[in-house]
mmCIF file of C-alpha atoms in Angstrom:
data_model
loop_
_atom_site.group_PDB
_atom_site.id
_atom_site.type_symbol
_atom_site.label_atom_id
_atom_site.label_comp_id
_atom_site.label_asym_id
_atom_site.label_seq_id
_atom_site.Cartn_x
_atom_site.Cartn_y
_atom_site.Cartn_z
ATOM 1 C CA MET A 1 0.000 0.000 0.000
ATOM 2 C CA ILE A 2 0.975 3.607 -0.536
ATOM 3 C CA ARG A 3 0.294 6.366 1.990
ATOM 4 C CA LEU A 4 0.554 10.076 1.248
ATOM 5 C CA ASN A 5 0.422 12.739 3.933
ATOM 6 C CA VAL A 6 -0.016 16.086 2.203
ATOM 7 C CA PHE A 7 0.616 19.018 4.540
ATOM 8 C CA ILE A 8 -0.932 22.303 3.446
ATOM 9 C CA LYS A 9 -0.201 25.827 4.655
ATOM 10 C CA VAL A 10 -2.850 28.229 3.442
ATOM 11 C CA ASP A 11 -3.487 31.926 3.968
ATOM 12 C CA GLU A 12 -6.783 32.642 5.714
ATOM 13 C CA ARG A 13 -8.174 34.484 2.679
ATOM 14 C CA ASN A 14 -7.861 31.317 0.555
ATOM 15 C CA GLN A 15 -8.868 28.784 3.197
ATOM 16 C CA ALA A 16 -12.583 28.383 2.384
ATOM 17 C CA GLU A 17 -12.059 28.155 -1.378
ATOM 18 C CA LEU A 18 -9.168 25.716 -1.013
ATOM 19 C CA LEU A 19 -11.154 23.512 1.362
ATOM 20 C CA GLY A 20 -13.998 23.422 -1.158
ATOM 21 C CA LEU A 21 -11.628 22.213 -3.894
ATOM 22 C CA ILE A 22 -10.072 19.640 -1.582
ATOM 23 C CA LYS A 23 -13.489 18.278 -0.630
ATOM 24 C CA GLN A 24 -14.316 17.802 -4.326
ATOM 25 C CA LEU A 25 -11.079 15.888 -4.765
ATOM 26 C CA VAL A 26 -11.731 13.778 -1.655
ATOM 27 C CA ASP A 27 -15.280 12.898 -2.723
ATOM 28 C CA ASN A 28 -14.111 11.833 -6.168
ATOM 29 C CA ALA A 29 -11.027 9.938 -4.968
ATOM 30 C CA GLN A 30 -13.062 7.862 -2.535
ATOM 31 C CA THR A 31 -14.887 6.334 -5.530
ATOM 32 C CA GLU A 32 -11.726 5.487 -7.493
ATOM 33 C CA ALA A 33 -10.426 1.955 -7.878
ATOM 34 C CA GLY A 34 -7.634 1.216 -5.412
ATOM 35 C CA CYS A 35 -8.514 3.990 -2.966
ATOM 36 C CA VAL A 36 -8.352 2.572 0.554
ATOM 37 C CA ALA A 37 -8.809 5.897 2.379
ATOM 38 C CA TYR A 38 -8.770 9.580 1.461
ATOM 39 C CA ASP A 39 -9.617 12.407 3.844
ATOM 40 C CA VAL A 40 -8.792 15.991 4.759
ATOM 41 C CA PHE A 41 -8.118 17.284 8.256
ATOM 42 C CA GLU A 42 -7.982 20.831 9.614
ATOM 43 C CA SER A 43 -5.693 21.705 12.497
ATOM 44 C CA SER A 44 -7.443 22.577 15.737
ATOM 45 C CA THR A 45 -4.530 24.751 16.847
ATOM 46 C CA ARG A 46 -3.432 26.446 13.598
ATOM 47 C CA LEU A 47 -6.087 27.791 11.273
ATOM 48 C CA ASP A 48 -3.607 27.987 8.396
ATOM 49 C CA VAL A 49 -2.775 24.244 8.396
ATOM 50 C CA MET A 50 -4.609 21.328 6.780
ATOM 51 C CA MET A 51 -3.583 17.796 5.875
ATOM 52 C CA ILE A 52 -4.796 15.348 3.256
ATOM 53 C CA CYS A 53 -4.231 11.679 4.135
ATOM 54 C CA GLU A 54 -4.430 9.250 1.226
ATOM 55 C CA THR A 55 -3.997 5.488 1.222
ATOM 56 C CA TRP A 56 -3.862 3.622 -2.090
ATOM 57 C CA GLN A 57 -3.825 -0.117 -2.752
ATOM 58 C CA ASP A 58 -0.713 0.228 -4.930
ATOM 59 C CA ASN A 59 1.318 2.703 -6.963
ATOM 60 C CA GLU A 60 -0.723 1.986 -10.098
ATOM 61 C CA ALA A 61 -3.901 3.163 -8.343
ATOM 62 C CA LEU A 62 -2.130 6.323 -7.182
ATOM 63 C CA ILE A 63 -0.892 7.040 -10.699
ATOM 64 C CA ALA A 64 -4.389 6.522 -12.104
ATOM 65 C CA HIS A 65 -5.702 9.006 -9.520
ATOM 66 C CA THR A 66 -3.178 11.646 -10.595
ATOM 67 C CA GLN A 67 -4.221 11.135 -14.216
ATOM 68 C CA SER A 68 -7.941 11.719 -13.559
ATOM 69 C CA ASP A 69 -9.544 14.746 -15.190
ATOM 70 C CA LEU A 70 -10.673 16.187 -11.860
ATOM 71 C CA TYR A 71 -7.190 15.858 -10.340
ATOM 72 C CA LYS A 72 -5.668 17.614 -13.361
ATOM 73 C CA GLU A 73 -8.252 20.384 -13.061
ATOM 74 C CA LEU A 74 -8.167 20.983 -9.293
ATOM 75 C CA VAL A 75 -4.584 20.392 -8.170
ATOM 76 C CA PRO A 76 -3.008 23.223 -10.213
ATOM 77 C CA LYS A 77 -5.623 25.617 -8.772
ATOM 78 C CA MET A 78 -4.877 24.365 -5.269
ATOM 79 C CA HIS A 79 -1.130 24.889 -5.692
ATOM 80 C CA LYS A 80 -1.764 28.552 -6.578
ATOM 81 C CA MET A 81 -3.532 29.069 -3.239
ATOM 82 C CA ALA A 82 -1.252 27.330 -0.745
ATOM 83 C CA GLU A 83 2.080 25.687 0.041
ATOM 84 C CA PHE A 84 2.194 21.879 -0.109
ATOM 85 C CA LYS A 85 4.610 19.322 1.330
ATOM 86 C CA THR A 86 4.081 15.625 0.661
ATOM 87 C CA GLU A 87 5.400 12.601 2.544
ATOM 88 C CA LYS A 88 5.101 9.228 0.798
ATOM 89 C CA PHE A 89 5.300 5.848 2.494
ATOM 90 C CA ALA A 90 5.057 2.307 1.162
ATOM 91 C CA PHE A 91 3.911 -0.410 3.536
#
């Protein structure tokens, strides 16, 4: 399995819009083949921090996710609104 922890630092003025885009991505990803888990979390102590946690059955499923039309549409918009750092683990 593949696990991604995507840490997001977002300015308050972009927070609501970014969260809306992320929720679209989460809803879609949860229906994709090979998606074990996909969720977004907001920090309770820092309003400018969010995290997306993704778990995929294998690397092929993750690649297919990144090739989806919605991913290609939303992720570039998201990167214009916030800073992202991704940790990837195989287990």
